[in-house]
Tab-separated table of C-alpha atoms in Angstrom:
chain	number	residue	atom	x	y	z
W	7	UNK	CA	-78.957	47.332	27.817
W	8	UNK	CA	-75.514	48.595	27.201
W	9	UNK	CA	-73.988	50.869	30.040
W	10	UNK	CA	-73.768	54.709	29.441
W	11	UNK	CA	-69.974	54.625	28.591
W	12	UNK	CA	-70.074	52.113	25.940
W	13	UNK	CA	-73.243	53.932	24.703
W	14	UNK	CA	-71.254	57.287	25.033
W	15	UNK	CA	-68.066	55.674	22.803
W	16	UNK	CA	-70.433	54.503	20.507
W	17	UNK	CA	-71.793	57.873	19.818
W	18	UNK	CA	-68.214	59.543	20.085
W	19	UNK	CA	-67.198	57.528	17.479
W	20	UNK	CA	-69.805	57.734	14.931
W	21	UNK	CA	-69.632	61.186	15.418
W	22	UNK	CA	-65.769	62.046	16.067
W	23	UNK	CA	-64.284	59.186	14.336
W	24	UNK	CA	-62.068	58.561	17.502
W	25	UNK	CA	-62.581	58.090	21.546
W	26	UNK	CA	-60.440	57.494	24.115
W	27	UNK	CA	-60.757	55.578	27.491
W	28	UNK	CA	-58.380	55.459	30.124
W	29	UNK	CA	-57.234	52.804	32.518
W	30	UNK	CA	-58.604	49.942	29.907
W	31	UNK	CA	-54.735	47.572	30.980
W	32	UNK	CA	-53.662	47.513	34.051
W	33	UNK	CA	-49.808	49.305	33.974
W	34	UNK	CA	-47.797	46.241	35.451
W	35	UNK	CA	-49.833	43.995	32.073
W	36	UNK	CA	-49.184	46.966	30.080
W	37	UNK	CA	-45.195	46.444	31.148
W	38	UNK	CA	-45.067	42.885	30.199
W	39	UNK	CA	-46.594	43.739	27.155
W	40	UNK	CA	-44.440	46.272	26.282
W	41	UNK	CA	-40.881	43.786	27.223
W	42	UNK	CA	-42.513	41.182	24.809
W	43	UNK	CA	-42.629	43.784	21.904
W	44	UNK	CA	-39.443	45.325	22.242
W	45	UNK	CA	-37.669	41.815	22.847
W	46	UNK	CA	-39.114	41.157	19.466
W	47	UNK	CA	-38.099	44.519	17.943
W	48	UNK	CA	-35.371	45.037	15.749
W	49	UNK	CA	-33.323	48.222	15.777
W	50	UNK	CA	-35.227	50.584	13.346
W	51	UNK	CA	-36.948	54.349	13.500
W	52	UNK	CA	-41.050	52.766	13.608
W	53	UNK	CA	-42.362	49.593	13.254
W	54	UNK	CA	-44.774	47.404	14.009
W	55	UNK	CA	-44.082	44.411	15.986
W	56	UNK	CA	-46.624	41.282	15.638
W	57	UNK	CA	-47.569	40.232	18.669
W	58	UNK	CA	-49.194	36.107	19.487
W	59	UNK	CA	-52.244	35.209	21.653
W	60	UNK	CA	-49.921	32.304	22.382
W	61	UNK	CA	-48.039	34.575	24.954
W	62	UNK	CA	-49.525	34.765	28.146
W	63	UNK	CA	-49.052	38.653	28.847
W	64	UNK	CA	-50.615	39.317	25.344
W	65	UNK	CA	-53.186	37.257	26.066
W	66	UNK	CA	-54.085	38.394	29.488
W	67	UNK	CA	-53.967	41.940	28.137
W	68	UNK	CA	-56.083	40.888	24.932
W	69	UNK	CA	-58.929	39.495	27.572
W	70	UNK	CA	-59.036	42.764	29.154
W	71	UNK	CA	-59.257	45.195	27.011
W	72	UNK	CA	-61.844	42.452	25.711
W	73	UNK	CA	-64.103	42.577	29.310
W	74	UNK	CA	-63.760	46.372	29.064
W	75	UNK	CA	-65.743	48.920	27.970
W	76	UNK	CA	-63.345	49.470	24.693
W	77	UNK	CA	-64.717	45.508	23.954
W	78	UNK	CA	-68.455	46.254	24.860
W	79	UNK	CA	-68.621	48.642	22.503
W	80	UNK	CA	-66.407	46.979	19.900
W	81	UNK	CA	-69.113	43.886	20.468
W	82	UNK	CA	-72.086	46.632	20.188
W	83	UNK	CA	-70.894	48.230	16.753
W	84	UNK	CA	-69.133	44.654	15.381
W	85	UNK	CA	-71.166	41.675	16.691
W	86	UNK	CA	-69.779	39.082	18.738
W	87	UNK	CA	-68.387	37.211	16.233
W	88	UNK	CA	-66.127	39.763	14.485
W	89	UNK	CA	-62.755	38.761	13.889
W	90	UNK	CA	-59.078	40.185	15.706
W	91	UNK	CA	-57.673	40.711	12.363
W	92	UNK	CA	-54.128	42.151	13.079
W	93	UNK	CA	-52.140	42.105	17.081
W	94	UNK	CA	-49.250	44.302	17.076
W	95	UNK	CA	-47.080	46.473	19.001
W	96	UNK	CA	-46.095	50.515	17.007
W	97	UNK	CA	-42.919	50.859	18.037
W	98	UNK	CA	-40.670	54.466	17.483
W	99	UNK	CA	-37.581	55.108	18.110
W	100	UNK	CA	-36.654	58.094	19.770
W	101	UNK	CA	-35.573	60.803	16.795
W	102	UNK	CA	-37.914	59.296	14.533
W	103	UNK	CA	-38.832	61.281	12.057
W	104	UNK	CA	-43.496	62.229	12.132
W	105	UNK	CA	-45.414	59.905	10.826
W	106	UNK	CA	-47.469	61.885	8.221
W	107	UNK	CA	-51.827	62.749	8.478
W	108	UNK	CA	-53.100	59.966	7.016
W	109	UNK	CA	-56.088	57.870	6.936
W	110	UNK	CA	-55.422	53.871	7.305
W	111	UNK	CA	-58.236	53.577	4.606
W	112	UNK	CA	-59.697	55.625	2.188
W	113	UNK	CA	-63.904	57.392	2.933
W	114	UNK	CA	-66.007	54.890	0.725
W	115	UNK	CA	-69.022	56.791	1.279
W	116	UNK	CA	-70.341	54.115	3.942
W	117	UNK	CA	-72.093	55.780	7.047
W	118	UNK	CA	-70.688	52.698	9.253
W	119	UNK	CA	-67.246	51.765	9.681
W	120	UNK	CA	-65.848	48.512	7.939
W	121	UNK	CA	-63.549	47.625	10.850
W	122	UNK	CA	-62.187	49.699	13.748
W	123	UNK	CA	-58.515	50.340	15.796
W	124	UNK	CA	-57.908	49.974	19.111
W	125	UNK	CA	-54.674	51.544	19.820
W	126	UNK	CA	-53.817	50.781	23.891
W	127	UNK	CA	-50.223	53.060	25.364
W	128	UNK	CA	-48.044	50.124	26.890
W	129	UNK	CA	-46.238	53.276	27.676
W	130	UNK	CA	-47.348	57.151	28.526
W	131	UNK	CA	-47.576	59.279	25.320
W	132	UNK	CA	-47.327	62.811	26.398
W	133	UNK	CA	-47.453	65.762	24.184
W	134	UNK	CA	-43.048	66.005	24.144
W	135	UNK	CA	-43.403	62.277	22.172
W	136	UNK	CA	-45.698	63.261	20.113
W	137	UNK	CA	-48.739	61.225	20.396
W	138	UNK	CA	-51.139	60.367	17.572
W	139	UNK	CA	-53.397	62.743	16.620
W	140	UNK	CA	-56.662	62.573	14.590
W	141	UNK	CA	-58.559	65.433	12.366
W	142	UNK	CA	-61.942	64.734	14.369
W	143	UNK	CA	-65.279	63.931	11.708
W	144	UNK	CA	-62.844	63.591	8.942
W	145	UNK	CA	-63.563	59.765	8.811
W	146	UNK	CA	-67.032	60.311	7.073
W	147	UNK	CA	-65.921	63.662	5.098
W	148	UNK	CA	-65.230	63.191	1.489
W	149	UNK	CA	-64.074	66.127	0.923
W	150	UNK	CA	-61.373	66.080	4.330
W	151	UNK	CA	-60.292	62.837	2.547
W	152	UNK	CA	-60.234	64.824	-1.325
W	153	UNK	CA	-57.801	67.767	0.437
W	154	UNK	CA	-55.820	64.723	2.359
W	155	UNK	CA	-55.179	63.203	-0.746
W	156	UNK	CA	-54.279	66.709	-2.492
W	157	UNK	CA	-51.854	67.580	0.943
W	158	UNK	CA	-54.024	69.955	1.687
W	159	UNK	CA	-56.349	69.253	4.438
W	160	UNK	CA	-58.068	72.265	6.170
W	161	UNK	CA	-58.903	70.467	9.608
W	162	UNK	CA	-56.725	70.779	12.746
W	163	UNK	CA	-55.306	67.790	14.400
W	164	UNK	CA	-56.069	67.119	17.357
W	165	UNK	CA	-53.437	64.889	19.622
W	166	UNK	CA	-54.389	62.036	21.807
W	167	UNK	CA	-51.771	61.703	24.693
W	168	UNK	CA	-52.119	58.985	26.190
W	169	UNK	CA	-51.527	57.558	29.536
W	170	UNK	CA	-50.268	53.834	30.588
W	171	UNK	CA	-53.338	51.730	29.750
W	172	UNK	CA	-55.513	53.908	28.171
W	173	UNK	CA	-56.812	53.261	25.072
W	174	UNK	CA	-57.851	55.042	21.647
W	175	UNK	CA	-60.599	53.817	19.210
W	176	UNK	CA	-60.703	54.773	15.896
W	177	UNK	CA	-62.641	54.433	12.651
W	178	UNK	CA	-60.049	53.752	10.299
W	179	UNK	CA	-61.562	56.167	7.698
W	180	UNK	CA	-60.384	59.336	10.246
W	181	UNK	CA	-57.404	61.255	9.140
């Protein structure tokens, strides 16, 4: 039997496209984390910075978000054999210019997700930074994605601040 909370993010996310869970990495991981990635970073406005299961902060900090409730319900929707397809660190520079609403792939029509995000703050992401923010049911929507694609979608955005360790699951599919 699954406990309530990984029931609960199940449901939030089949539902809302997107749920959030704080205190998922301990800060001081979160910290060694975040010195790998921006040792690795090269001076830009956003990137992404891959991170390697060979290093042993990323790898501590993969295991726990793993034995967390963000992994018991990634094991729940996924299986236990589903793949880590992609380990990286989103890095923007201060002044960097919005990121645009978008959705990371296109509604297919599928009730059930083909993959899902995990997004975990190695630092805090208050409002003033401008965190990520997500148009909430718009991952199953056809017609949220139809206006997205025309510039023209009707939903508010809602923004996920986030503090040190918490982490964000998303469907993909959400814009």
């Amino acid at each position: 039997m699954l406990p309530a909370l990984c029931i609960a993010l199940a449901t939030r996310l089949a539902t809302d496209g997107v749920a959030k869970v704080d205190g998922v990495l301990p800060a001081a991981l979160a910290a060694d984390v975040r010195a790998v990635a921006l040792a690795s970073a090269v001076p830009a406005q956003r990137q992404e910075v891959p991170l390697s299961l060979k290093n042993d902060a990323v790898a501590s900090a993969a295991a726990a978000v793993a034995l967390s409730p963000v992994g018991a319900a990634l094991e729940e929707l996924c299986g236990g054999d589903a793949p880590l397809f992609d380990l990286c660190a989103v890095i923007s520079a201060p002044g960097a210019a919005i990121q645009p609403l978008h959705s990371d792939l296109g509604f297919d029509g599928a009730e059930a997700a083909p993959l899902y995000t995990c997004f975990v703050a190695l630092q805090e992401t208050p409002s003033a930074l401008g965190p990520t923010e997500f148009c909430l049911g718009s991952h199953t929507d056809a017609a949220a994605h139809n206006s997205l694609r025309a510039g023209a979608l009707s939903r508010e955005a809602v923004p996920f601040p986030l503090a040190v360790g918490a982490a964000v699951l998303f469907d993909p599919r959400i814009a």
